[in-house]
Amino acid sequence: MPAHKMDSINNVREALLWASSFLEEAGTKDPRFEAELMIRHVLKMNRASFLASMPDPIQEEEIASIRMLLKRRAAHEPIQYILGEQNFYGRDFIVAPGVLIPRPETELLIEQVLLHSQRIWSAEQPLSVVDFGTGSGAITLTLAAEKPNWQLTTVDISLDAIAIAKQNAERLDVEKRVRFIQGDLVEPILETGERVDIIVSNPPYIPSTDVDELDREVLGYEPRLALDGGADGYIFYRRICEALPQLLAPTGLVAFEVGIYQANTVAQLMKESGAIDEVFIYPDLAGIDRIIVGYRLHN
């Protein structure tokens, strides 16, 4: 498809053809879909309205706005940062370069926490939850939205991440049930002496030497702090697991997301903590062991 020239764009359909061609030439992964998202963002339309508007005229200032977004995408800036949000578990979350973009695999972490919590406790029982590594707040705030009787705490070393997560909490109307702490992983909770029912975390898990090999969309824009898991990728899992005897309530649940080939090692770290009685490993849709759940069922 030849690239459409700017002066030939008269309606929404032509804008879509032009934008798709532009992104295709730039080598983006899904040019037609991303072009649609950008145009809908500028025109402030849902998909049904967008499809119905194909013959409608488009204004020059709208074309200029679309072109600005296209240039950012051609520079391999993630589309989620360009649009300022990402859908996660059916809800739209604000995202910005200060936080990792929520991934679909992490929705499996939510599913397993909800499923296993029902196996241990009654659905109505109020529970305390700590999420280590706030990011956009996708994990904490989704659990808060799904479970109105849970009280949640989330810890992140990044003030930028906490600021964005607080915006998302207000957007989802759960801010009154979530405590945000700026601090170094487990340390703020250990200092309080609290014991919690559920610990959940999707910590940085990419080995330091592998971070520089990541796709340029990730390496060039997403925060390295949210990617680098130390020399072997396990530094944060070790710290959390070592603290489990002090952190986890006598009846408790721990759930992690892990990277490729990491599941067995993290499962062993959980068992070696002495605080976990049973461990379950679950694959993602690609068949990669991705989610680990552990139970503490003794005093």
XYZ file of C-alpha atoms in Angstrom:
299
model
C 0.000 0.000 0.000
C 1.562 3.335 -0.987
C 1.894 5.885 1.751
C -0.867 8.495 1.634
C 0.253 12.082 1.382
C -0.954 14.535 3.983
C -2.850 16.690 1.483
C -4.874 13.711 0.232
C -6.543 12.973 3.565
C -10.153 14.060 3.477
C -11.945 11.667 5.806
C -11.418 9.173 8.610
C -10.989 6.233 6.242
C -8.166 7.961 4.387
C -6.558 8.931 7.688
C -6.594 5.281 8.734
C -5.007 4.166 5.458
C -2.333 6.834 5.732
C -1.548 6.127 9.388
C -1.437 2.360 8.820
C 0.949 2.798 5.902
C 3.143 5.153 7.922
C 3.473 2.658 10.767
C 4.008 -0.264 8.409
C 6.937 1.557 6.817
C 8.271 2.313 10.313
C 8.258 -1.415 11.077
C 5.831 -1.479 14.003
C 4.307 -4.819 14.948
C 0.605 -4.191 14.300
C 0.308 -1.052 12.160
C -3.414 -1.249 11.345
C -4.494 -1.790 14.932
C -2.144 0.840 16.345
C -3.194 3.373 13.714
C -6.803 2.853 14.726
C -5.971 3.317 18.410
C -4.161 6.584 17.751
C -6.902 8.015 15.560
C -9.575 7.012 18.058
C -7.505 8.645 20.795
C -7.339 11.934 18.901
C -10.998 11.830 17.838
C -12.102 10.606 21.294
C -14.153 7.751 19.859
C -14.942 4.213 20.925
C -14.544 1.509 18.305
C -18.186 1.419 17.227
C -18.267 5.176 16.665
C -14.937 5.047 14.866
C -16.079 2.373 12.414
C -19.274 4.294 11.720
C -17.315 7.498 11.092
C -15.209 6.257 8.153
C -16.813 8.588 5.575
C -16.765 11.584 7.923
C -14.447 14.525 7.244
C -11.386 14.975 9.436
C -9.948 18.327 10.461
C -6.422 19.536 9.737
C -5.650 19.983 13.428
C -6.745 16.393 14.046
C -4.426 15.176 11.306
C -1.587 17.188 12.858
C -2.235 15.572 16.240
C -2.273 12.107 14.680
C 1.004 12.820 12.900
C 2.672 13.759 16.199
C 1.612 10.432 17.708
C 2.783 8.525 14.642
C 6.237 10.096 14.841
C 6.569 9.020 18.454
C 5.558 5.474 17.564
C 7.968 5.410 14.619
C 10.710 6.166 17.167
C 9.599 2.931 18.912
C 8.046 4.591 21.925
C 5.513 2.088 23.322
C 1.990 2.891 22.223
C 0.811 2.597 25.820
C 2.982 5.578 26.785
C 1.839 7.492 23.725
C -1.828 6.990 24.585
C -1.166 7.281 28.310
C -2.991 4.142 29.367
C -3.142 0.368 29.221
C -6.073 -1.954 29.801
C -5.510 -4.542 32.513
C -8.075 -7.031 33.768
C -10.857 -5.034 32.111
C -9.841 -1.657 33.541
C -7.855 1.202 32.038
C -4.720 2.206 33.953
C -2.723 5.385 33.524
C 0.828 4.567 32.456
C 3.860 6.767 31.892
C 7.607 6.214 31.423
C 8.085 6.072 35.202
C 6.263 2.733 35.460
C 6.378 -0.635 33.748
C 3.554 -1.247 31.286
C 1.218 -3.952 32.691
C 1.477 -7.200 30.711
C -1.305 -9.690 29.910
C 0.591 -12.462 31.743
C 0.190 -10.570 34.992
C -3.575 -10.976 34.724
C -2.889 -14.667 35.420
C -1.324 -13.638 38.731
C -4.559 -11.879 39.664
C -6.611 -14.914 38.676
C -4.549 -17.290 40.795
C -4.585 -15.022 43.854
C -8.373 -14.780 43.657
C -8.776 -18.504 43.054
C -6.480 -19.650 45.845
C -7.810 -17.127 48.335
C -11.238 -18.722 47.907
C -9.746 -22.126 48.682
C -8.292 -20.926 51.985
C -10.769 -18.326 53.226
C -14.459 -17.563 52.853
C -15.347 -15.038 50.164
C -16.557 -12.521 52.756
C -13.527 -12.683 55.037
C -11.589 -9.405 55.223
C -7.945 -10.017 54.371
C -4.739 -7.988 54.470
C -2.633 -7.915 51.306
C 0.827 -6.530 50.550
C 2.100 -6.041 46.998
C 5.850 -5.529 46.693
C 6.600 -3.421 43.614
C 3.715 -1.040 42.954
C 4.402 0.111 39.416
C 1.201 1.491 37.928
C -0.745 -0.172 40.718
C -2.234 -2.734 38.340
C -1.941 -5.670 40.760
C -2.892 -3.922 44.005
C -5.720 -1.867 42.578
C -7.210 -4.722 40.584
C -7.345 -6.835 43.736
C -8.888 -3.894 45.587
C -11.538 -3.485 42.894
C -12.282 -7.210 42.799
C -12.360 -7.636 46.593
C -14.049 -4.704 48.384
C -13.468 -6.274 51.819
C -9.680 -6.540 51.427
C -7.248 -3.991 52.844
C -4.169 -3.535 50.688
C -0.687 -2.106 51.085
C 1.711 -1.566 48.225
C 5.417 -0.741 48.451
C 7.674 0.762 45.798
C 11.027 2.503 45.957
C 9.989 4.853 43.129
C 8.044 7.985 44.044
C 7.080 8.352 40.381
C 5.450 4.930 40.443
C 3.559 5.681 43.639
C 2.282 8.970 42.216
C 0.907 7.235 39.127
C -0.569 4.393 41.187
C -2.374 6.918 43.392
C -3.936 8.469 40.297
C -5.122 5.038 39.237
C -6.523 4.349 42.706
C -8.623 7.496 42.470
C -9.730 6.577 38.960
C -10.933 3.184 40.234
C -12.359 4.660 43.461
C -10.366 2.332 45.730
C -7.934 4.822 47.275
C -9.515 4.576 50.744
C -8.589 0.884 51.012
C -5.033 1.099 49.718
C -1.977 2.244 51.668
C 0.955 3.440 49.565
C 4.460 3.197 51.022
C 7.648 4.499 49.447
C 10.412 2.192 50.585
C 12.829 -0.616 49.851
C 10.801 -3.784 49.227
C 10.114 -5.717 52.457
C 11.843 -3.323 54.853
C 8.903 -0.971 55.598
C 6.620 -3.890 56.483
C 9.256 -5.660 58.576
C 9.750 -2.447 60.546
C 6.071 -2.362 61.518
C 6.035 -5.987 62.660
C 2.859 -6.581 60.674
C 1.833 -10.025 59.492
C -0.329 -10.202 56.404
C -2.633 -12.782 54.892
C -1.533 -12.429 51.261
C 1.774 -11.382 49.728
C 1.869 -10.806 45.989
C 4.679 -9.551 43.786
C 5.786 -9.245 40.194
C 9.294 -7.971 40.937
C 12.037 -7.134 38.438
C 13.351 -10.523 37.313
C 15.566 -9.994 34.283
C 19.267 -10.736 34.971
C 21.339 -7.557 34.803
C 23.428 -8.804 31.884
C 20.272 -9.523 29.857
C 18.613 -6.141 30.311
C 20.708 -4.516 27.583
C 19.541 -7.207 25.145
C 15.859 -6.333 25.518
C 13.757 -5.029 22.658
C 14.454 -1.339 22.105
C 10.839 -0.444 22.871
C 11.376 -1.834 26.362
C 14.983 -0.821 26.982
C 14.626 2.642 25.498
C 11.519 3.692 27.394
C 10.518 1.480 30.329
C 12.301 2.073 33.660
C 15.360 -0.108 34.143
C 14.585 -0.122 37.860
C 11.448 -2.143 37.076
C 13.319 -4.638 34.880
C 16.694 -5.419 36.474
C 16.518 -8.375 38.854
C 20.183 -8.349 39.830
C 23.045 -10.540 38.659
C 20.989 -13.723 38.338
C 17.462 -12.277 38.273
C 16.528 -13.583 41.732
C 17.610 -10.804 44.087
C 14.097 -9.618 44.899
C 12.627 -13.116 45.203
C 15.360 -13.983 47.698
C 14.684 -10.925 49.810
C 10.948 -11.538 49.911
C 11.296 -15.254 50.615
C 13.828 -14.690 53.394
C 11.313 -12.384 55.073
C 8.310 -14.699 54.738
C 8.598 -16.170 58.262
C 8.251 -12.648 59.694
C 5.765 -11.264 57.164
C 3.216 -13.975 56.535
C 0.322 -14.736 58.872
C 0.028 -18.305 60.261
C -2.484 -19.004 57.503
C -1.202 -17.185 54.450
C -0.764 -17.075 50.701
C 2.195 -15.948 48.582
C 2.000 -15.444 44.811
C 4.748 -14.444 42.374
C 5.068 -13.840 38.675
C 8.409 -15.151 37.385
C 10.473 -15.015 34.226
C 11.200 -17.839 31.816
C 13.022 -20.820 33.405
C 12.798 -19.235 36.876
C 9.813 -21.086 38.342
C 11.621 -24.031 39.923
C 14.288 -21.876 41.535
C 11.736 -19.468 42.996
C 9.626 -22.389 44.211
C 12.714 -23.744 45.982
C 13.388 -20.356 47.581
C 9.833 -20.359 48.903
C 10.224 -23.833 50.397
C 13.627 -23.035 51.899
C 12.091 -20.091 53.755
C 10.434 -22.574 56.104
C 7.206 -20.599 55.891
C 5.585 -22.364 52.930
C 3.902 -25.773 53.100
C 2.615 -26.203 49.548
C 3.696 -24.730 46.202
C 1.810 -24.634 42.902
C 3.218 -23.603 39.502
C 1.039 -22.425 36.609
C 1.953 -21.778 32.944
C 0.979 -18.771 30.879
C -0.787 -19.029 27.525
C 2.546 -19.706 25.811
C 3.188 -22.692 28.081
C 5.902 -20.923 30.098
C 5.767 -21.509 33.855
C 4.796 -18.028 34.952
C 2.871 -17.963 38.247
C 3.883 -19.529 41.571
C 1.529 -19.779 44.523
C 2.533 -20.938 47.996
C 0.485 -21.688 51.117
C 1.359 -21.308 54.754
C -1.073 -23.489 56.696
C 0.568 -23.856 60.107
C 1.121 -21.785 63.235
